[in-house]
Amino acid sequence: MINRITDCAIITTDAVGSIISWNSYAQTLYGYEQSEIIGKSIATLYTPEAIKEDEPAANLQLALLNTNRNNEELRVKKDGSTFNADINCTAIFNREHELVAYTEISQDIKKIETAGKQPAPKTTAKKPPYPFIAGDMHFKKLIENSYEGVTLLDKNFNVIYRSLSAERINGWNTIDRIKTTLDGVIYPDDKEQVRKILHDVLINPGQPMACTFRSKHRKGHFIWLECVFTNFLNDPDINAIVCNFRDITEKKRADEVLEQTIKELFDYKYALDNSAIVAITDQKGIINHVNDNFCKISKYSREELIGQDHRIINSSYHDKAFIHNLWATIAGGKIWKGELKNKAKDGGFYWVDTTIVPFLNGKGKPYQYIAIRSDITERKLNEEKIIENASFIKTVTDNVPALITYWTEDLRCLFANKPGLKWFDKQLHEIQGIAKRELLGEDEYMLHERHIKNVLNGEAQSFERSFYNSEGKSIYNHTHYLPDMENGKVKGFYSLIYDISEIKLAEQEINRKTEQIENILESIGDAFFAVDKSWVITYWNNMAEKYMGKTRDEVLNKNIWEIYPDAVNSPAYAKYQEAFETNKTVHFELYSIYLRNWSDISVYPTGNGLSVYIRDINERKKAELVSARSQEEKNTILESIDDAFFAVDKNWMVTYWNKTAETALGKTKEEMINNYLWGVFSDSIDSLSYKKYHEAIETNQAVHFEDYYAPLIKWYDVSAYPTGNGLSVYFKDITERKLADIQLKELNLHLQKQAKELAISNAELEQFAYVASHDLQEPLRMVTGFLSQIEKKYGQVIDDKGKQYIHFAVDGAKRMRQIILDLLEFSRVGREEGGLEEVDLNKVVNGILALYRRQIEEQNAKITSDDLPVLQTLRVPVRQVFQNLISNGLKYQKHGVSPLINISCEEIKGYWRFSVKDNGIGIEAEYFDKIFIIFQRLHNKDEYSGTGMGLAVTKKIIENLGGSIWVKSEEGKGSTFYFTILKH
């Protein structure tokens, strides 16, 4: 029916504005076919300007609120032309009063006027007396997805309606919000402001009133809201106070940060003007601004400086290359930092530490520079005098095997010895005054920064790590930072870097080789053990445990003849003695009453003792000794033994060849029985086996030997026994063991070489300690003595400045001597005296608890311990370990928390493993290794007392006892220190 209407376009959209119906006149008026427009948004018919202002959605909302909307609008046709249209839009609802569609009737006003018609009067459809209540569902559909929240209030400011978006903003659902008054959700400090606004809203109908305040979220915290209240109580269509609001919490936070930033900028400017020397120039170096400090130090007035070239203060001290580098840096848009010597108006000179920052235009080119300077004249003069009096230090330190540098409190280098200059590839004049960050590079400096801060706080630092120079060369070093103190204040610090790369590599190589040896010895099928020259057992593999019936823990580090006293003066004892005395390998077979079996034993002398391999040959011997009742029984025995076996008659004709022989030598019985042995194995004529077999028959004596068979690339252990009719031969493949022996010997030789190199390195370090404690102190005493004599004899003619210089030199020599003594003392740490003794750790811990009884009571500490073992060890060092760890557990505690410390122990392979667990402040994972380095402290000494030596000493003691120490911890949740002690 609507297609018959020819004077107006009738368009129907769904509830969100998508076109679902389009009559024929709409096609004529707008130019779109139905197939082109159905499904498109009603916004298609609006101008771009109207779409930008969100008019399509706004007009639909007006129609929804008022049921009907009539207006004149500018509309767009398919061809892009526009026309003025008379628009009447009506909202359509279902029986449940839910919005389902919009109907829009549009006419071209120009055509209406041409036809002599008047546009339809702009009327508003009659609405129910309470449109909000009656149309609640379509109103909710309109605003529930809004960015802002909407709340309708009655005249008493009670909630009538809240949009879904309101609930999303502050978390309150409508039911809970209605139960709470408006006053109940407003932040206390904002209540008076809101009361005033609400009063103004009541007396000003129709006038929007804005207000910003804090409102309680459903979860309990407060958020900032920006609200607009409009009194529509007198509007019969609404009859409510409309509150539109949005969450501006993040905006408020951003505003606060911005305000704080601006305040900080003003503070920085004030601080800069009062503490620094500031000048601003244009890109050509013409001075545009100077502060009072600049005028004061240069002795020029501001009027004399403004408009002048910066060269007005040039001292001509720096060479052209230096100045060129400065200008090239800032002209390239980069910040330049350095020290400048300038000339004042009166001709005097002054030094300034300078930072020049370029300001860049939109093209990235500098348009002005700001130079920030600080006066370092006094420091530079002192540095020059210190350098003049430092030649004696250079003479001493140039021959020390360490990189030595001295750094001022503002991290400028005053001195570097010859190894230091060589490492950094610098001349002395290049390194003096250079910043530590510049010398090390940014990445390397960041790794040192924490230690630098600590040493400038007066705490000596000691750490190990890899160190790289500018050429990429690296060393593994031990670094000391030692503070230079005067009257309780840090003037600077000494950096001493020792190259310990060779020692570290040797340790790693020894550990690797030792692990290889142990893997080999644990994988072979023979029992193996080793003794030193004092018959003390140094190794006992897993097969030895099974074969000899003793565990490692029972035999290691004990005399073998004390473990097996009945074997003294036995045949085995004599064979071992023979191997020692002749330094030759000894092979023999032995029946042990103790073990009740036969063994094949090979004893190899080493540089430090004996290595012994033992093979169980009990089955083979049984086969030899048991008399078979029949050939079948004999064959059964020979086929069941583990050894390969064959027999020949006196003419070397093979009479027996068992299955193991077939496998070992790759020849079947059919190939061997009744054949001439040396015809089949012609390649073995004149071999060791050939000679030994003939020797056995000729001497009628059994022979035992090892032989290598090249065609099969295998080693065999062979025993040949003469019989009345010929020869019986037992042999076994020992290739794996022989290869292990060869590799073991190579590893032993390599380890001996490594040990020798390590001994040489240690001897050099001991020599250095001797030089440090004696020779290096002599020139220091001489310098100190002569300078004191000069002051005493010529004190009347030397002015105060000269006396000050003498004081600098004497003081420097004394500090250097103290540094040398401290280094010598550190080198002595870890030297233990006294022998092993039985130490009951339960008594040790009880003694420590008695020592700390008062502290334990004061802190209400609880210390528990497992039943601890009795060790064969050094008493004093072990007590020191437990005392240090218990002391730390009591010391490093959170305030107000009672310490809980537990000491436990478990027995593992070759070691006792202990743990000391506390509930203290904990340690961050990045410091797990660093806490065991000397002078390493993680806290200010005013907060927790100590020197940073305890855990370093503990680590050294544990390592001297053959164990290791480590920590597991989580900051704020306590720590557990684990350590192992080697069993004796």
Coordinates of N, CA, C and O in Angstrom, one line a residue, residues 518-611:
E518 N 85.5 -39.9 36.8 CA 84.5 -40.6 37.6 C 83.5 -41.3 36.8 O 83.1 -42.4 37.1
N519 N 83.1 -40.7 35.7 CA 82.1 -41.3 34.8 C 82.6 -42.6 34.2 O 81.9 -43.6 34.1
I520 N 83.9 -42.6 33.8 CA 84.5 -43.8 33.2 C 84.6 -44.9 34.3 O 84.2 -46.0 34.0
L521 N 85.1 -44.5 35.4 CA 85.3 -45.5 36.5 C 84.0 -46.1 37.0 O 84.0 -47.3 37.4
E522 N 82.9 -45.3 36.9 CA 81.6 -45.8 37.4 C 80.9 -46.6 36.3 O 80.0 -47.3 36.6
S523 N 81.4 -46.6 35.1 CA 80.7 -47.3 34.0 C 81.3 -48.6 33.7 O 80.7 -49.5 33.0
I524 N 82.6 -48.9 34.1 CA 83.2 -50.1 33.8 C 82.7 -51.3 34.6 O 82.1 -51.1 35.7
G525 N 82.8 -52.5 34.1 CA 82.2 -53.6 34.8 C 83.1 -54.2 35.9 O 82.7 -55.1 36.6
D526 N 84.4 -53.8 36.0 CA 85.3 -54.2 37.0 C 85.1 -53.4 38.3 O 84.8 -52.2 38.2
A527 N 85.5 -54.0 39.4 CA 85.6 -53.3 40.6 C 86.9 -52.5 40.5 O 87.9 -53.0 40.0
F528 N 86.9 -51.2 41.0 CA 88.1 -50.4 40.9 C 88.2 -49.6 42.2 O 87.3 -49.1 42.7
F529 N 89.5 -49.5 42.7 CA 89.8 -48.6 43.7 C 91.2 -48.1 43.6 O 92.0 -48.6 42.8
A530 N 91.5 -47.0 44.2 CA 92.8 -46.3 44.2 C 93.3 -46.0 45.6 O 92.4 -45.7 46.5
V531 N 94.6 -46.1 45.8 CA 95.2 -45.8 47.1 C 96.3 -44.8 46.8 O 96.9 -44.8 45.8
D532 N 96.6 -44.0 47.8 CA 97.8 -43.1 47.7 C 99.0 -43.8 48.2 O 99.0 -45.0 48.6
K533 N 100.2 -43.1 48.3 CA 101.4 -43.8 48.8 C 101.4 -44.2 50.2 O 102.2 -45.0 50.7
S534 N 100.4 -43.7 51.0 CA 100.2 -44.1 52.4 C 99.2 -45.2 52.5 O 98.7 -45.4 53.6
W535 N 98.7 -45.8 51.4 CA 97.7 -46.8 51.4 C 96.3 -46.3 51.8 O 95.5 -47.1 52.2
V536 N 96.1 -45.0 51.8 CA 94.8 -44.4 52.1 C 94.0 -44.5 50.8 O 94.4 -44.0 49.7
I537 N 92.8 -45.0 50.9 CA 91.9 -45.2 49.8 C 91.4 -43.8 49.3 O 90.8 -43.0 50.1
T538 N 91.6 -43.5 48.0 CA 91.1 -42.2 47.5 C 90.0 -42.3 46.5 O 89.3 -41.4 46.2
Y539 N 89.7 -43.6 46.0 CA 88.6 -43.8 45.1 C 88.0 -45.2 45.3 O 88.8 -46.1 45.6
W540 N 86.7 -45.4 45.1 CA 86.1 -46.7 45.4 C 84.8 -46.7 44.5 O 83.8 -46.0 44.9
N541 N 84.8 -47.3 43.4 CA 83.7 -47.2 42.5 C 82.5 -48.1 42.9 O 82.6 -48.9 43.9
N542 N 81.4 -48.0 42.2 CA 80.2 -48.7 42.6 C 80.3 -50.2 42.6 O 79.8 -50.9 43.4
M543 N 81.1 -50.7 41.6 CA 81.3 -52.1 41.5 C 82.2 -52.6 42.6 O 82.0 -53.7 43.1
A544 N 83.1 -51.8 43.1 CA 83.9 -52.1 44.3 C 83.0 -52.2 45.5 O 83.2 -53.1 46.4
E545 N 82.0 -51.4 45.6 CA 81.1 -51.5 46.7 C 80.4 -52.8 46.7 O 80.2 -53.5 47.8
K546 N 79.9 -53.2 45.5 CA 79.2 -54.5 45.4 C 80.1 -55.7 45.7 O 79.7 -56.7 46.4
Y547 N 81.3 -55.6 45.0 CA 82.2 -56.8 45.1 C 82.9 -57.0 46.4 O 83.0 -58.1 46.9
M548 N 83.3 -55.8 47.0 CA 84.1 -55.9 48.2 C 83.2 -55.8 49.5 O 83.7 -55.9 50.6
G549 N 81.9 -55.5 49.3 CA 81.0 -55.4 50.4 C 81.2 -54.2 51.4 O 80.7 -54.3 52.5
K550 N 81.8 -53.2 50.9 CA 82.0 -52.0 51.7 C 81.6 -50.8 50.9 O 81.9 -50.7 49.7
T551 N 80.8 -49.8 51.5 CA 80.4 -48.6 50.8 C 81.5 -47.6 50.8 O 82.5 -47.7 51.5
R552 N 81.4 -46.6 49.9 CA 82.4 -45.5 49.8 C 82.6 -44.9 51.2 O 83.7 -44.6 51.6
D553 N 81.5 -44.6 51.8 CA 81.6 -43.9 53.1 C 82.4 -44.7 54.1 O 83.0 -44.1 55.0
E554 N 82.4 -46.0 54.0 CA 83.1 -46.8 55.0 C 84.6 -46.8 54.7 O 85.4 -47.1 55.6
V555 N 85.0 -46.6 53.5 CA 86.4 -46.8 53.2 C 87.2 -45.5 52.8 O 88.4 -45.5 52.9
L556 N 86.5 -44.5 52.1 CA 87.2 -43.4 51.6 C 88.0 -42.7 52.7 O 87.5 -42.5 53.9
N557 N 89.3 -42.3 52.4 CA 90.2 -41.5 53.3 C 90.6 -42.4 54.5 O 91.0 -41.8 55.5
K558 N 90.5 -43.7 54.3 CA 91.0 -44.6 55.4 C 92.0 -45.5 54.8 O 92.1 -45.9 53.6
N559 N 92.9 -46.0 55.7 CA 94.0 -47.0 55.3 C 93.4 -48.3 55.0 O 92.6 -48.9 55.7
I560 N 93.8 -48.8 53.8 CA 93.2 -50.1 53.3 C 93.5 -51.2 54.3 O 92.6 -52.1 54.5
W561 N 94.7 -51.2 54.9 CA 95.0 -52.4 55.7 C 94.4 -52.3 57.1 O 94.3 -53.3 57.8
E562 N 93.9 -51.1 57.4 CA 93.1 -51.0 58.7 C 91.7 -51.5 58.4 O 91.0 -52.0 59.4
I563 N 91.2 -51.4 57.2 CA 89.9 -51.9 56.9 C 89.9 -53.4 56.7 O 89.0 -54.1 57.1
Y564 N 91.0 -53.9 56.1 CA 91.2 -55.3 55.9 C 92.5 -55.8 56.6 O 93.5 -56.1 55.9
P565 N 92.5 -55.8 57.9 CA 93.7 -56.1 58.6 C 94.2 -57.6 58.4 O 95.4 -57.9 58.5
D566 N 93.2 -58.5 58.1 CA 93.6 -59.9 57.9 C 94.3 -60.1 56.6 O 95.0 -61.2 56.4
A567 N 94.3 -59.1 55.7 CA 95.0 -59.3 54.4 C 96.5 -58.9 54.5 O 97.2 -59.1 53.6
V568 N 96.9 -58.3 55.6 CA 98.3 -57.9 55.8 C 99.2 -59.2 55.7 O 98.8 -60.2 56.4
N569 N 100.3 -59.2 55.0 CA 101.2 -60.3 54.8 C 100.6 -61.4 54.0 O 101.1 -62.5 53.9
S570 N 99.4 -61.2 53.4 CA 98.8 -62.2 52.5 C 99.5 -62.1 51.1 O 100.2 -61.2 50.8
P571 N 99.2 -63.1 50.2 CA 99.7 -63.0 48.8 C 99.3 -61.7 48.1 O 100.1 -61.2 47.4
A572 N 98.1 -61.3 48.3 CA 97.7 -60.0 47.7 C 98.5 -58.9 48.2 O 98.9 -58.0 47.5
Y573 N 98.8 -58.8 49.5 CA 99.6 -57.8 50.1 C 100.9 -57.8 49.5 O 101.5 -56.7 49.1
A574 N 101.5 -59.0 49.3 CA 102.9 -59.0 48.7 C 102.8 -58.5 47.2 O 103.8 -57.8 46.8
K575 N 101.8 -58.8 46.5 CA 101.7 -58.3 45.1 C 101.5 -56.8 45.0 O 102.1 -56.2 44.2
Y576 N 100.7 -56.2 45.9 CA 100.6 -54.8 46.0 C 102.0 -54.1 46.3 O 102.4 -53.1 45.7
Q577 N 102.7 -54.7 47.3 CA 104.0 -54.2 47.6 C 105.0 -54.3 46.4 O 105.8 -53.4 46.2
E578 N 104.9 -55.4 45.7 CA 105.7 -55.6 44.5 C 105.5 -54.5 43.5 O 106.4 -53.9 42.9
A579 N 104.2 -54.2 43.3 CA 103.9 -53.1 42.3 C 104.5 -51.8 42.7 O 105.0 -51.0 41.9
F580 N 104.4 -51.5 44.0 CA 105.0 -50.3 44.6 C 106.5 -50.2 44.4 O 107.0 -49.2 43.9
E581 N 107.1 -51.3 44.7 CA 108.6 -51.4 44.8 C 109.2 -51.4 43.4 O 110.2 -50.7 43.1
T582 N 108.5 -52.1 42.4 CA 109.1 -52.2 41.1 C 108.5 -51.2 40.1 O 109.1 -51.0 39.0
N583 N 107.5 -50.5 40.6 CA 106.8 -49.5 39.7 C 106.4 -50.1 38.4 O 106.4 -49.5 37.3
K584 N 106.0 -51.4 38.4 CA 105.5 -52.2 37.3 C 104.1 -52.8 37.5 O 103.8 -53.1 38.7
T585 N 103.4 -53.0 36.4 CA 102.1 -53.5 36.5 C 102.2 -55.0 37.0 O 103.0 -55.7 36.5
V586 N 101.3 -55.4 37.9 CA 101.2 -56.8 38.4 C 99.8 -57.3 38.2 O 98.8 -56.7 38.5
H587 N 99.8 -58.6 37.6 CA 98.5 -59.3 37.4 C 98.6 -60.6 38.2 O 99.6 -61.3 38.1
F588 N 97.5 -61.0 38.9 CA 97.5 -62.2 39.6 C 96.0 -62.6 39.9 O 95.1 -61.8 39.8
E589 N 95.9 -63.9 40.1 CA 94.6 -64.5 40.5 C 94.6 -64.9 42.0 O 95.6 -65.3 42.5
L590 N 93.5 -64.7 42.7 CA 93.5 -64.9 44.1 C 92.1 -65.4 44.6 O 91.1 -65.0 44.1
Y591 N 92.2 -66.4 45.4 CA 90.9 -66.9 46.1 C 90.9 -66.2 47.5 O 91.8 -66.3 48.3
S592 N 89.8 -65.5 47.7 CA 89.6 -64.7 48.9 C 88.7 -65.5 49.9 O 87.6 -65.8 49.5
I593 N 89.3 -65.8 51.0 CA 88.4 -66.5 52.1 C 87.4 -65.5 52.6 O 86.2 -65.9 52.9
Y594 N 87.8 -64.3 52.6 CA 86.8 -63.2 53.1 C 85.6 -63.1 52.2 O 84.5 -63.0 52.6
L595 N 85.9 -63.0 50.8 CA 84.9 -62.8 49.9 C 84.3 -64.2 49.4 O 83.3 -64.2 48.7
R596 N 85.1 -65.3 49.6 CA 84.7 -66.6 49.2 C 84.5 -66.7 47.7 O 83.5 -67.2 47.2
N597 N 85.4 -66.1 47.0 CA 85.4 -66.2 45.5 C 86.8 -66.0 44.9 O 87.7 -65.5 45.6
W598 N 86.9 -66.3 43.6 CA 88.1 -66.1 42.9 C 88.1 -64.7 42.2 O 87.0 -64.3 41.7
S599 N 89.2 -64.0 42.2 CA 89.3 -62.7 41.6 C 90.6 -62.7 40.7 O 91.6 -63.2 41.0
D600 N 90.4 -62.0 39.5 CA 91.5 -61.7 38.7 C 91.9 -60.2 38.9 O 91.0 -59.3 38.7
I601 N 93.1 -60.0 39.4 CA 93.5 -58.6 39.9 C 94.6 -58.1 39.1 O 95.6 -58.7 38.8
S602 N 94.4 -56.8 38.7 CA 95.5 -56.0 37.9 C 95.8 -54.8 38.7 O 94.9 -54.0 39.0
V603 N 97.1 -54.6 39.0 CA 97.6 -53.5 39.9 C 98.5 -52.6 39.0 O 99.5 -53.1 38.5
Y604 N 98.1 -51.3 38.9 CA 98.9 -50.4 38.0 C 99.5 -49.3 38.9 O 98.7 -48.6 39.6
P605 N 100.8 -49.1 39.0 CA 101.4 -48.0 39.7 C 101.1 -46.7 39.0 O 101.0 -46.6 37.8
T606 N 100.8 -45.7 39.8 CA 100.6 -44.3 39.3 C 101.6 -43.4 40.0 O 102.4 -43.8 40.9
G607 N 101.7 -42.2 39.6 CA 102.6 -41.3 40.3 C 102.3 -41.1 41.7 O 103.2 -40.8 42.5
N608 N 101.1 -41.3 42.2 CA 100.7 -41.0 43.5 C 100.3 -42.2 44.3 O 99.9 -42.1 45.5
G609 N 100.3 -43.4 43.7 CA 99.9 -44.6 44.5 C 99.6 -45.7 43.5 O 100.4 -45.9 42.5
L610 N 98.5 -46.4 43.7 CA 98.1 -47.6 42.9 C 96.7 -47.5 42.5 O 95.8 -47.0 43.2
S611 N 96.4 -48.0 41.2 CA 95.1 -48.1 40.7 C 94.9 -49.6 40.5 O 95.7 -50.3 39.9

